[in-house]
Coordinates of C-alpha atoms in Angstrom, one line a residue:
Chain A
M899 CA -57.6 -24.0 -11.1
E900 CA -55.1 -22.9 -13.6
I901 CA -52.5 -20.3 -12.7
I902 CA -52.2 -17.9 -15.5
A903 CA -50.7 -15.2 -13.9
Q904 CA -48.3 -14.7 -10.8
R905 CA -45.5 -13.1 -9.4
P906 CA -42.2 -13.5 -11.2
K907 CA -39.8 -15.5 -9.3
S908 CA -37.4 -13.0 -9.6
L909 CA -39.1 -10.3 -7.9
M910 CA -38.9 -10.3 -3.9
K911 CA -42.2 -10.6 -2.2
V912 CA -42.3 -7.0 -1.1
Q913 CA -44.3 -4.0 -1.7
F914 CA -43.0 -1.5 -4.3
H915 CA -42.6 2.1 -2.6
Y916 CA -43.4 3.9 -6.0
C917 CA -45.9 6.5 -6.4
P918 CA -49.3 5.6 -7.9
G919 CA -49.3 5.5 -11.7
C920 CA -45.6 5.1 -11.8
L921 CA -44.3 2.7 -14.6
H922 CA -41.3 1.5 -12.8
G923 CA -43.2 -1.3 -11.4
V924 CA -44.2 -2.4 -15.0
A925 CA -40.5 -2.2 -15.9
H926 CA -39.2 -4.3 -13.0
R927 CA -41.8 -7.1 -13.8
L928 CA -41.1 -7.3 -17.5
I929 CA -37.4 -7.8 -16.4
A930 CA -38.1 -10.4 -13.8
E931 CA -40.5 -12.3 -16.2
A932 CA -37.8 -12.4 -18.8
M933 CA -35.2 -13.3 -16.2
D934 CA -37.5 -16.1 -15.1
E935 CA -38.2 -17.5 -18.5
L936 CA -34.7 -17.4 -19.5
D937 CA -33.6 -19.1 -16.3
M938 CA -31.0 -16.6 -15.4
R939 CA -32.0 -15.5 -11.8
N940 CA -29.1 -17.8 -9.8
K941 CA -26.6 -16.3 -12.0
M942 CA -27.7 -12.6 -12.4
M943 CA -26.3 -9.4 -10.8
G944 CA -28.1 -6.4 -11.2
V945 CA -27.1 -2.9 -10.3
A946 CA -29.4 -0.5 -8.9
P947 CA -29.2 3.2 -9.4
V948 CA -29.7 6.6 -7.5
G949 CA -32.9 7.9 -8.1
C950 CA -36.7 6.9 -7.7
S951 CA -35.6 3.1 -8.2
V952 CA -32.6 3.4 -5.5
F953 CA -34.3 0.6 -3.8
A954 CA -34.3 -1.8 -7.0
Y955 CA -31.8 -4.0 -4.9
K956 CA -34.6 -5.1 -2.8
F957 CA -37.1 -5.6 -5.5
F958 CA -35.1 -8.0 -7.7
D959 CA -34.3 -11.3 -6.4
C960 CA -31.0 -11.6 -7.6
D961 CA -27.6 -10.7 -6.4
M962 CA -27.6 -7.0 -6.7
A963 CA -25.3 -4.2 -6.1
E964 CA -26.0 -0.6 -5.4
A965 CA -24.0 2.1 -7.4
A966 CA -23.1 5.7 -7.0
H967 CA -25.2 8.2 -8.9
G968 CA -24.3 7.3 -12.9
R969 CA -21.5 4.7 -11.9
A970 CA -23.8 1.6 -12.8
P971 CA -22.4 0.6 -16.1
A972 CA -18.5 1.1 -14.7
V973 CA -19.8 -1.3 -11.5
A974 CA -21.4 -3.7 -13.8
T975 CA -18.2 -3.9 -15.8
G976 CA -16.2 -4.8 -12.7
M977 CA -18.6 -7.6 -11.7
K978 CA -18.8 -9.0 -15.4
R979 CA -15.0 -8.9 -15.6
A980 CA -14.9 -10.5 -12.4
R981 CA -17.4 -13.2 -13.0
P982 CA -17.6 -13.9 -16.7
D983 CA -19.9 -16.8 -16.0
M984 CA -22.5 -14.7 -14.7
Y985 CA -24.7 -12.1 -16.0
A986 CA -25.0 -8.4 -15.3
F987 CA -27.5 -5.6 -16.0
T988 CA -28.1 -1.8 -14.8
Y989 CA -31.2 -0.4 -14.2
Q990 CA -30.8 3.3 -14.6
G991 CA -32.9 6.7 -14.8
D992 CA -32.5 9.4 -17.3
G993 CA -30.4 11.7 -14.5
D994 CA -28.4 8.7 -13.7
L995 CA -27.4 7.7 -17.1
A996 CA -27.5 10.9 -19.3
A997 CA -26.3 13.6 -17.0
I998 CA -23.9 12.5 -14.3
G999 CA -22.9 9.2 -15.6
T1000 CA -23.0 10.1 -19.6
A1001 CA -19.2 9.1 -19.7
E1002 CA -19.9 5.7 -17.9
I1003 CA -22.7 4.6 -20.3
V1004 CA -20.8 5.7 -23.5
H1005 CA -17.7 4.2 -22.5
A1006 CA -19.3 0.6 -21.4
A1007 CA -21.2 0.8 -24.6
N1008 CA -18.2 1.3 -26.8
R1009 CA -16.3 -1.3 -24.8
G1010 CA -19.0 -3.9 -26.0
E1011 CA -19.6 -4.9 -22.3
K1012 CA -21.4 -7.9 -22.3
I1013 CA -24.3 -6.7 -19.9
S1014 CA -27.8 -5.2 -20.5
V1015 CA -28.7 -1.8 -19.5
F1016 CA -32.3 -0.9 -18.9
F1017 CA -33.1 2.9 -19.1
V1018 CA -36.2 4.3 -17.9
N1019 CA -36.9 8.3 -19.4
N1020 CA -39.5 10.1 -18.0
A1021 CA -38.2 13.3 -18.8
I1022 CA -37.8 14.6 -15.2
Y1023 CA -35.9 14.1 -11.9
G1024 CA -38.2 12.0 -9.8
M1025 CA -36.9 11.3 -6.2
T1026 CA -35.2 14.6 -5.8
G1027 CA -38.5 16.2 -6.4
G1028 CA -39.1 17.2 -10.2
Q1029 CA -36.0 19.0 -11.5
M1030 CA -35.1 19.1 -15.1
A1031 CA -33.5 16.2 -16.7
P1032 CA -31.0 16.0 -19.7
T1033 CA -34.2 14.4 -21.3
T1034 CA -36.7 17.2 -20.3
L1035 CA -38.7 18.2 -23.6
P1036 CA -38.3 22.0 -24.7
G1037 CA -40.6 24.2 -23.2
M1038 CA -41.4 21.7 -20.5
K1039 CA -41.7 23.3 -17.0
T1040 CA -40.0 21.8 -14.2
S1041 CA -38.8 23.0 -10.8
T1042 CA -35.6 23.9 -12.2
S1043 CA -36.8 25.0 -15.5
P1044 CA -39.7 27.1 -14.2
Y1045 CA -40.4 29.2 -17.2
G1046 CA -39.9 25.9 -19.5
R1047 CA -37.0 24.4 -21.0
D1048 CA -34.8 26.9 -23.1
V1049 CA -32.9 25.0 -25.8
N1050 CA -30.7 28.5 -26.4
D1051 CA -29.8 28.3 -22.7
I1052 CA -29.2 24.5 -21.7
G1053 CA -29.6 22.7 -25.0
Y1054 CA -31.9 20.2 -26.5
P1055 CA -32.9 16.6 -24.7
I1056 CA -30.1 13.9 -25.3
R1057 CA -31.5 10.8 -27.0
A1058 CA -29.4 8.2 -25.4
C1059 CA -30.2 5.3 -28.2
E1060 CA -29.4 7.4 -31.1
L1061 CA -26.2 8.6 -29.3
L1062 CA -25.0 5.0 -28.5
A1063 CA -26.3 3.7 -31.9
T1064 CA -23.1 5.9 -33.4
L1065 CA -20.9 3.4 -31.7
E1066 CA -19.4 0.3 -33.4
A1067 CA -19.7 -2.2 -30.4
P1068 CA -23.0 -2.2 -29.0
Y1069 CA -25.4 -5.3 -30.0
Y1070 CA -28.7 -4.1 -29.6
I1071 CA -30.3 -1.1 -28.9
E1072 CA -34.0 -0.6 -28.7
R1073 CA -36.5 2.4 -27.5
V1074 CA -39.9 0.6 -26.4
S1075 CA -42.8 2.6 -24.5
L1076 CA -44.8 1.3 -21.2
L1077 CA -47.9 3.9 -22.2
S1078 CA -50.3 1.2 -23.2
P1079 CA -50.8 -2.5 -22.8
Q1080 CA -50.0 -3.0 -26.5
D1081 CA -46.7 -1.0 -26.1
I1082 CA -45.9 -3.1 -23.0
L1083 CA -46.3 -6.5 -24.8
K1084 CA -43.9 -5.2 -27.5
A1085 CA -41.8 -3.9 -24.7
K1086 CA -41.4 -7.3 -23.0
K1087 CA -40.2 -8.9 -26.1
S1088 CA -37.6 -6.4 -26.6
V1089 CA -36.3 -7.0 -22.9
Y1090 CA -36.4 -10.8 -23.5
N1091 CA -34.3 -10.0 -26.5
A1092 CA -31.9 -8.1 -24.6
L1093 CA -31.5 -10.6 -22.0
K1094 CA -31.4 -13.5 -24.3
Y1095 CA -28.6 -11.7 -26.2
N1096 CA -27.1 -11.1 -22.9
K1097 CA -27.3 -14.9 -21.7
E1098 CA -25.6 -15.9 -24.9
G1099 CA -22.7 -13.8 -24.1
R1100 CA -23.3 -11.7 -27.6
G1101 CA -22.7 -8.0 -26.4
F1102 CA -23.8 -4.7 -24.9
T1103 CA -27.5 -4.5 -24.7
F1104 CA -29.5 -1.6 -24.3
I1105 CA -33.5 -1.0 -23.6
E1106 CA -34.8 2.6 -23.3
F1107 CA -38.5 2.8 -21.8
I1108 CA -40.5 5.9 -22.2
S1109 CA -42.4 6.2 -19.0
T1110 CA -44.1 8.7 -16.9
C1111 CA -44.0 10.8 -13.6
P1112 CA -47.6 11.6 -13.0
T1113 CA -46.4 13.1 -9.5
N1114 CA -43.8 15.4 -10.7
W1115 CA -45.8 16.2 -13.9
G1116 CA -48.6 17.3 -11.7
V1117 CA -51.3 15.3 -13.5
D1118 CA -53.0 12.0 -13.2
P1119 CA -51.7 8.9 -14.3
L1120 CA -54.1 8.4 -17.5
K1121 CA -53.2 12.3 -18.3
A1122 CA -49.6 11.6 -17.9
R1123 CA -49.6 8.5 -20.7
E1124 CA -51.8 10.8 -23.0
W1125 CA -49.2 13.6 -22.6
A1126 CA -46.2 11.3 -23.1
K1127 CA -47.7 9.8 -26.2
E1128 CA -48.5 13.4 -27.4
N1129 CA -45.0 14.9 -26.6
M1130 CA -42.1 12.3 -25.7
L1131 CA -43.0 10.0 -28.7
A1132 CA -42.7 12.8 -31.1
F1133 CA -39.1 13.4 -29.8
F1134 CA -38.0 10.1 -28.8
K1135 CA -39.0 8.0 -31.6
L1136 CA -39.6 4.3 -30.8
G1137 CA -37.6 1.6 -32.7
V1138 CA -34.6 -0.8 -32.8
Y1139 CA -31.6 1.3 -33.3
R1140 CA -29.2 -1.5 -33.3
D1141 CA -29.6 -5.1 -33.8
K1142 CA -26.6 -7.1 -34.9
S1143 CA -28.4 -10.4 -34.4
K1144 CA -30.0 -9.3 -38.0
E1145 CA -26.5 -8.7 -39.4
E1146 CA -25.4 -12.2 -38.1
G1147 CA -28.1 -13.8 -39.9
D1148 CA -30.6 -14.8 -37.3
E1149 CA -34.1 -14.9 -37.6
Chain B
M618 CA 16.6 -20.2 -4.9
S619 CA 15.5 -16.6 -4.3
Q620 CA 16.6 -14.0 -7.3
K621 CA 17.0 -10.3 -7.0
V622 CA 15.6 -8.4 -9.8
L623 CA 16.1 -4.6 -10.5
M624 CA 13.1 -2.9 -10.9
K625 CA 11.2 0.2 -10.8
G626 CA 9.0 0.8 -7.8
N627 CA 5.8 1.0 -10.1
E628 CA 6.4 -2.4 -11.7
A629 CA 7.5 -4.1 -8.7
V630 CA 4.0 -3.4 -7.0
A631 CA 2.6 -4.4 -10.2
E632 CA 4.2 -7.9 -9.9
A633 CA 3.8 -8.1 -6.4
A634 CA -0.2 -7.7 -6.6
I635 CA -0.3 -10.2 -9.7
R636 CA 1.6 -12.8 -7.4
A637 CA -1.0 -12.0 -4.5
G638 CA -3.8 -13.0 -6.6
C639 CA -4.9 -9.9 -7.9
R640 CA -6.5 -10.6 -11.4
L641 CA -8.7 -7.4 -12.0
Y642 CA -7.0 -4.2 -12.6
F643 CA -8.5 -0.9 -13.7
A644 CA -6.9 2.8 -13.9
Y645 CA -6.3 5.4 -15.7
P646 CA -2.8 6.9 -17.1
I647 CA -1.2 9.6 -14.8
T648 CA 2.5 10.4 -13.8
P649 CA 4.4 9.2 -12.2
Q650 CA 2.7 6.1 -12.0
S651 CA 2.2 5.1 -15.6
E652 CA 4.7 2.3 -15.5
L653 CA 2.3 0.5 -13.1
I654 CA -0.6 0.9 -15.4
E655 CA 1.8 -0.2 -18.3
Y656 CA 3.1 -3.2 -16.5
M657 CA -0.5 -4.4 -15.7
S658 CA -1.4 -4.0 -19.5
R659 CA 1.4 -6.1 -20.4
M660 CA 0.7 -8.7 -17.6
M661 CA -2.6 -9.3 -17.0
P662 CA -3.4 -11.0 -20.3
K663 CA -0.6 -13.4 -19.6
V664 CA -1.8 -14.6 -16.2
G665 CA -5.8 -14.8 -17.5
G666 CA -6.6 -11.3 -15.6
T667 CA -8.3 -8.5 -16.8
F668 CA -6.9 -5.2 -17.4
I669 CA -9.2 -2.2 -18.4
Q670 CA -7.9 1.4 -19.2
A671 CA -11.1 2.9 -17.8
E672 CA -12.5 6.2 -19.4
S673 CA -11.7 7.9 -15.8
E674 CA -10.3 7.5 -12.4
V675 CA -14.2 7.6 -11.3
A676 CA -15.0 4.5 -13.8
A677 CA -11.9 2.9 -12.6
I678 CA -12.6 3.0 -8.8
N679 CA -16.1 2.1 -9.5
M680 CA -15.1 -1.2 -11.8
V681 CA -13.0 -2.1 -8.6
Y682 CA -16.1 -1.7 -6.5
G683 CA -17.9 -4.2 -8.9
A684 CA -15.3 -6.7 -9.0
S685 CA -14.6 -6.6 -5.4
G686 CA -18.4 -6.9 -4.7
C687 CA -17.8 -10.3 -6.4
G688 CA -15.2 -11.3 -4.0
K689 CA -12.0 -10.9 -6.2
R690 CA -8.9 -9.5 -5.7
A691 CA -9.1 -6.0 -7.4
M692 CA -6.9 -2.9 -7.5
T693 CA -6.4 0.4 -8.9
S694 CA -3.3 2.9 -8.9
S695 CA -3.0 6.5 -9.7
S696 CA -1.4 9.6 -8.5
S697 CA -2.6 12.5 -6.4
P698 CA -5.0 14.4 -8.5
G699 CA -6.4 11.0 -9.9
I700 CA -6.8 10.0 -6.5
S701 CA -8.9 12.8 -5.5
L702 CA -11.5 11.6 -8.2
K703 CA -11.5 8.4 -6.7
Q704 CA -12.5 9.4 -3.2
E705 CA -16.5 9.1 -4.0
G706 CA -15.4 5.5 -4.8
L707 CA -13.5 4.9 -1.9
S708 CA -16.1 6.1 0.5
Y709 CA -18.8 3.7 -1.4
I710 CA -16.4 0.9 -1.1
A711 CA -15.7 1.4 2.7
G712 CA -19.4 2.0 3.1
A713 CA -20.3 -1.4 1.5
M714 CA -17.5 -3.2 3.3
L715 CA -15.5 -4.2 0.5
P716 CA -11.9 -5.4 0.2
A717 CA -9.7 -3.5 -2.3
L718 CA -6.2 -2.1 -3.2
V719 CA -5.5 1.5 -4.2
V720 CA -2.0 2.6 -4.9
N721 CA -1.4 6.2 -4.7
V722 CA 2.0 7.5 -6.2
E723 CA 1.8 10.7 -4.8
R724 CA 3.1 13.8 -6.6
G725 CA 3.1 17.8 -6.1
G726 CA -0.1 19.6 -5.3
P727 CA -2.6 21.1 -5.1
G728 CA -4.4 21.3 -8.4
L729 CA -2.1 19.6 -11.3
G730 CA 0.7 20.3 -9.0
D731 CA 3.7 18.9 -10.8
I732 CA 5.0 15.4 -11.3
Q733 CA 7.7 15.3 -8.8
P734 CA 7.6 13.4 -5.4
A735 CA 5.9 14.9 -2.7
Q736 CA 3.8 13.7 0.6
G737 CA 0.7 16.5 0.5
D738 CA -1.7 13.6 0.1
Y739 CA -1.2 12.8 3.8
F740 CA -4.5 14.4 5.3
Q741 CA -6.5 13.2 2.4
A742 CA -5.2 9.6 2.9
T743 CA -5.9 9.5 6.7
K744 CA -8.5 11.7 7.7
G745 CA -10.7 10.8 5.0
G746 CA -11.0 12.0 1.5
G747 CA -14.5 11.1 0.9
H748 CA -17.6 11.9 2.4
G749 CA -18.9 10.1 5.8
D750 CA -17.3 8.3 8.4
Y751 CA -14.8 6.1 7.2
K752 CA -11.1 5.0 7.5
L753 CA -8.3 3.7 5.0
I754 CA -5.8 1.3 6.1
V755 CA -2.8 3.2 4.9
L756 CA 0.8 1.7 4.3
T757 CA 3.8 3.6 3.7
P758 CA 6.6 2.0 1.7
N759 CA 10.1 3.6 2.1
S760 CA 11.9 1.0 -0.6
V761 CA 11.0 -0.6 -3.7
Q762 CA 11.3 -4.1 -1.5
E763 CA 8.8 -2.8 0.6
F764 CA 6.6 -1.4 -1.7
A765 CA 6.3 -4.8 -3.4
D766 CA 6.1 -6.5 -0.2
M767 CA 3.0 -4.3 0.8
A768 CA 0.9 -5.4 -2.3
A769 CA 0.2 -8.7 -0.6
E770 CA 0.1 -7.5 3.0
A771 CA -2.7 -4.6 1.8
F772 CA -4.5 -7.6 0.2
D773 CA -4.8 -9.5 3.2
L774 CA -5.6 -6.6 5.4
A775 CA -8.3 -5.6 3.0
D776 CA -9.7 -9.3 3.3
K777 CA -9.5 -9.6 7.0
Y778 CA -11.1 -6.4 7.9
R779 CA -13.3 -6.2 4.6
N780 CA -11.8 -2.6 4.1
P781 CA -9.9 -0.8 1.4
V782 CA -6.3 -0.3 1.9
M783 CA -4.3 2.3 0.1
I784 CA -0.4 2.2 -0.2
L785 CA 0.8 5.7 -0.1
S786 CA 3.8 5.9 -2.0
D787 CA 5.6 9.1 -3.9
G788 CA 7.2 10.0 -7.4
L789 CA 10.3 9.0 -6.2
L790 CA 9.6 5.2 -5.0
G791 CA 7.5 4.9 -8.1
Q792 CA 10.3 5.9 -10.5
M793 CA 13.5 4.5 -8.6
M794 CA 15.0 1.0 -9.5
E795 CA 16.2 -1.1 -6.6
P796 CA 16.8 -4.6 -6.3
V797 CA 13.7 -6.5 -5.2
E798 CA 12.9 -10.0 -4.4
F799 CA 9.3 -11.5 -4.9
K800 CA 7.3 -14.0 -2.8
P801 CA 6.0 -16.9 -4.7
A802 CA 2.9 -16.6 -7.0
K803 CA -0.4 -18.1 -5.5
N804 CA -1.5 -20.9 -7.6
E805 CA -5.0 -21.4 -9.1
E806 CA -6.2 -23.8 -5.9
E807 CA -5.1 -20.9 -3.3
L808 CA -6.8 -18.2 -5.5
A809 CA -10.2 -20.6 -5.7
E810 CA -9.8 -20.9 -1.8
L811 CA -9.8 -17.0 -1.3
D812 CA -12.5 -16.7 -3.9
K813 CA -14.8 -19.2 -1.7
Q814 CA -13.8 -17.4 1.5
H815 CA -15.8 -14.5 0.5
F816 CA -19.1 -16.6 -0.4
D817 CA -20.8 -15.6 2.5
W818 CA -21.1 -11.6 1.3
C819 CA -20.1 -11.7 -2.1
M820 CA -22.1 -12.1 -5.4
H821 CA -21.2 -15.5 -7.0
P822 CA -23.6 -18.1 -8.7
N823 CA -26.5 -19.3 -6.4
V824 CA -28.8 -22.5 -6.6
D825 CA -32.2 -22.8 -5.7
G826 CA -33.0 -24.1 -2.3
P827 CA -32.6 -23.2 1.5
D828 CA -28.9 -22.5 1.2
R829 CA -29.8 -19.7 -1.7
H830 CA -28.9 -16.2 -0.9
H831 CA -29.7 -12.9 -1.8
H832 CA -26.2 -10.8 -1.9
E833 CA -26.7 -7.2 -1.5
I834 CA -23.5 -5.0 -2.3
N835 CA -24.9 -1.7 -0.9
S836 CA -24.2 1.3 1.5
L837 CA -27.3 2.7 1.6
E838 CA -29.4 2.5 4.7
I839 CA -32.4 5.0 4.5
D840 CA -33.6 4.2 8.3
P841 CA -31.4 6.2 10.1
K842 CA -31.4 3.5 13.3
V843 CA -30.2 1.0 10.7
L844 CA -27.3 3.3 9.4
E845 CA -26.7 4.3 12.9
K846 CA -25.8 0.6 13.6
H847 CA -24.0 0.3 10.6
V848 CA -21.6 3.1 11.3
L849 CA -21.3 2.1 14.9
R850 CA -20.1 -1.3 13.8
L851 CA -17.7 0.2 11.2
G852 CA -16.2 2.4 14.3
E853 CA -16.0 -0.8 16.1
K854 CA -13.7 -2.3 13.2
Y855 CA -11.5 0.6 13.0
K856 CA -11.1 0.2 16.7
E857 CA -9.7 -3.6 16.0
I858 CA -7.6 -2.2 13.4
E859 CA -6.1 0.6 15.7
K860 CA -5.5 -2.3 18.1
N861 CA -4.0 -4.9 15.7
E862 CA -2.5 -3.4 12.8
V863 CA -0.1 -0.7 13.8
R864 CA 3.2 -0.9 12.0
Y865 CA 6.1 1.4 12.6
E866 CA 10.1 0.8 12.3
K867 CA 12.4 2.2 15.2
Y868 CA 15.9 3.3 14.0
N869 CA 18.6 4.1 16.3
V870 CA 15.9 4.7 19.2
R871 CA 17.8 4.7 22.3
E872 CA 17.5 5.7 26.0
D873 CA 20.1 8.5 25.3
N874 CA 18.6 10.1 22.3
E875 CA 19.0 13.8 22.2
V876 CA 16.3 14.2 19.4
L877 CA 13.7 12.0 18.2
C878 CA 12.7 12.5 14.4
V879 CA 9.3 11.2 12.9
A880 CA 9.2 10.8 9.0
F881 CA 7.7 8.4 6.8
G882 CA 8.3 7.0 3.2
T883 CA 10.8 8.8 1.1
A884 CA 11.5 11.4 3.7
S885 CA 12.4 8.8 6.2
R886 CA 15.4 7.6 4.0
I887 CA 16.8 10.8 4.2
V888 CA 16.3 11.3 7.6
K889 CA 18.3 8.2 8.1
S890 CA 21.1 9.3 6.1
A891 CA 21.3 12.4 8.5
I892 CA 21.3 10.4 11.6
T893 CA 24.3 8.4 10.4
E894 CA 26.1 11.5 9.8
L895 CA 25.0 13.0 13.3
T896 CA 26.2 9.6 14.9
K897 CA 29.7 10.3 13.5
K898 CA 29.9 13.6 15.0
G899 CA 28.9 11.5 18.5
H900 CA 25.0 12.6 18.8
S901 CA 22.5 10.0 19.6
I902 CA 19.2 10.5 17.1
G903 CA 16.4 8.2 17.0
L904 CA 13.7 7.9 14.1
I905 CA 10.2 6.7 14.6
R906 CA 9.2 5.6 11.0
P907 CA 5.4 5.2 10.8
I908 CA 4.6 2.4 8.3
T909 CA 1.0 2.5 8.9
V910 CA 0.0 6.0 8.9
W911 CA -3.7 4.9 9.8
P912 CA -3.8 3.3 12.1
Y913 CA -1.1 5.6 13.5
P914 CA 1.7 4.3 15.8
Y915 CA 1.0 7.1 18.4
K916 CA 2.3 4.9 21.5
A917 CA 5.4 4.2 19.7
I918 CA 6.2 7.8 19.7
A919 CA 5.0 8.4 23.1
D920 CA 7.0 5.2 24.6
A921 CA 10.5 6.8 22.8
L922 CA 10.2 10.1 24.7
T923 CA 12.9 9.6 27.4
E924 CA 14.0 12.1 29.7
K925 CA 16.9 12.8 27.5
V926 CA 14.7 13.7 24.5
K927 CA 14.7 17.5 24.0
K928 CA 12.7 18.0 20.8
V929 CA 10.7 15.9 18.6
I930 CA 11.4 17.0 14.7
V931 CA 9.0 15.9 12.0
F932 CA 10.4 15.7 8.6
E933 CA 7.5 15.6 5.5
L934 CA 7.5 16.6 2.1
N935 CA 4.4 18.7 2.6
L936 CA 3.6 21.8 5.0
G937 CA 3.3 19.5 8.0
Q938 CA 0.4 17.4 7.7
M939 CA 1.6 14.6 10.1
V940 CA 2.9 16.9 12.6
E941 CA -0.8 17.2 14.0
D942 CA -0.8 13.4 14.7
V943 CA 2.6 13.5 16.2
R944 CA 1.7 16.5 18.6
L945 CA -1.3 14.3 19.7
A946 CA 1.4 11.5 20.5
V947 CA 3.8 13.9 22.5
N948 CA 0.9 15.5 24.4
G949 CA 3.2 18.7 25.3
K950 CA 6.0 16.8 26.8
V951 CA 8.5 18.6 24.7
P952 CA 8.5 21.1 21.8
V953 CA 7.5 19.6 18.2
E954 CA 9.5 20.9 15.3
F955 CA 9.1 20.6 11.7
L956 CA 11.0 20.7 8.6
G957 CA 9.2 20.2 5.2
K958 CA 9.7 20.8 1.5
V959 CA 6.8 21.5 -1.0
G960 CA 6.5 21.6 -4.8
G961 CA 8.0 18.3 -5.3
I962 CA 11.3 19.1 -4.1
V963 CA 13.0 16.7 -1.8
F964 CA 15.2 18.0 1.3
T965 CA 18.9 16.8 1.2
P966 CA 20.5 15.0 4.1
E967 CA 22.6 18.2 4.7
E968 CA 19.2 20.4 5.4
V969 CA 18.0 17.6 7.6
V970 CA 21.3 17.4 9.7
Q971 CA 21.1 21.2 9.9
K972 CA 17.6 21.1 11.1
I973 CA 18.5 18.5 13.8
E974 CA 21.8 20.4 14.9
E975 CA 19.8 23.9 15.2
N976 CA 17.9 22.0 18.0
L977 CA 20.4 20.1 19.6

């Protein structure tokens, strides 16, 4: 019998703790598959974030470090500089990356650190129980924006890809979605590119995943995907925001 | 042949750290330690090392965490307000049991304070500035030579116990120039050997097969029973350090001491000058100078309390933070007096002489 799908080597044989319908598992799998295909596992160092994916160090079967809230890009900087012959990635949520860790991500990107950053944006704080995130949409209700996010009071959602694309140094920046099977296949290709450029030592690569949080949004997984398609994709446009490989004349 | 050079404390400790095998240095500029970061920016490229001027003190200490997690000798430095920002990272480094060197060139505080020498970070350094149960090994130099020598010692201690070590100095030692003699630099083979010694816990290239390990650099233990075990293990380690690593200097400590002084770092130099003056006047005054302020030399102080000692006097450039530890050591046997200076002002030998004479 021919095996056509199996657990990637780069994922541990453990059960994820994620809620039903959560897309972290999909994002993990895409990264692990790309790590396998590019044969990076034995030289890969990952940085797990604080938040829902805090146990990512137990899920990825490569060397892993757990970082303080928001500090993953600084930790990955130290790691990559200490072992330039190895590869490093961070896995971060929207609170981690776009609130408490804004300085770290901006400056790691600006230095052009040769790391990959995987950023999961579901417009809400998951683990702490559904509070407002920097990416919460205008008018969206959360446990700390009970009347809906008021942009006059707290400002607009932060678009991480657009923000980082103002910098000169980043090599590859793309926003993808995990909301449909077709989107996931496209996302797979982007993750593969990011890690390929990482392996080739080309520079800073950044993938933002548009994701959902059925539990804290208070809807079932299918409705969550529909809601995200209708609302999140209007604010967070999918696409490539930087690709220096094109400028360098690669195909 | 040995060669002495005239150097600022800030530069001497940087040079010594490089010789001790530090190839990764991350920091943010702050007075009065700026010569240290400037020295590293000049020298690290020359030895194939990494210098990053980080975006903040917070980022710098987390870069150290990442580099230490890779088993390399990594270092950061700052002055008091910057050290406050590093406390989060220090707690994580201690929790993850990583070796690291942090140099604090203290200045006046609290808040922005000023840029003059002070010793107001004693509590923060010795009692835990960050959250949770952890300890730093804290070394306190009182000369440029000692400041430099402590870099290698600090890295060795950090490696031995997988624990962050702080050199607690101050603006005077950072800025002062004195002759200093350096130990030979570690060569590439020695550095590679150090690297290998960390392979059982650090992140490094793996190969598929039975020897492949999944290394985790981590301080999170969500199961209370597992965390309890981890913190108790740290506690056992701290007991070992207290047993093995107490360092202090006895200066003129004799059976006939009338007064016993306790002072560390810059303050201790001034106390020594005062003791010389008082000796000329026919008095016998002893000084215990803690070199490690954690672990603290409680026993050395207790042992120096002969029948003749009437008072113990603590001299510090703060409001009397170390007095608490000295009281623990003295345990009510004799009164404990205190002379402090704050605001970045250093007491004169005359002021110290006067304080001791008042207590004779």
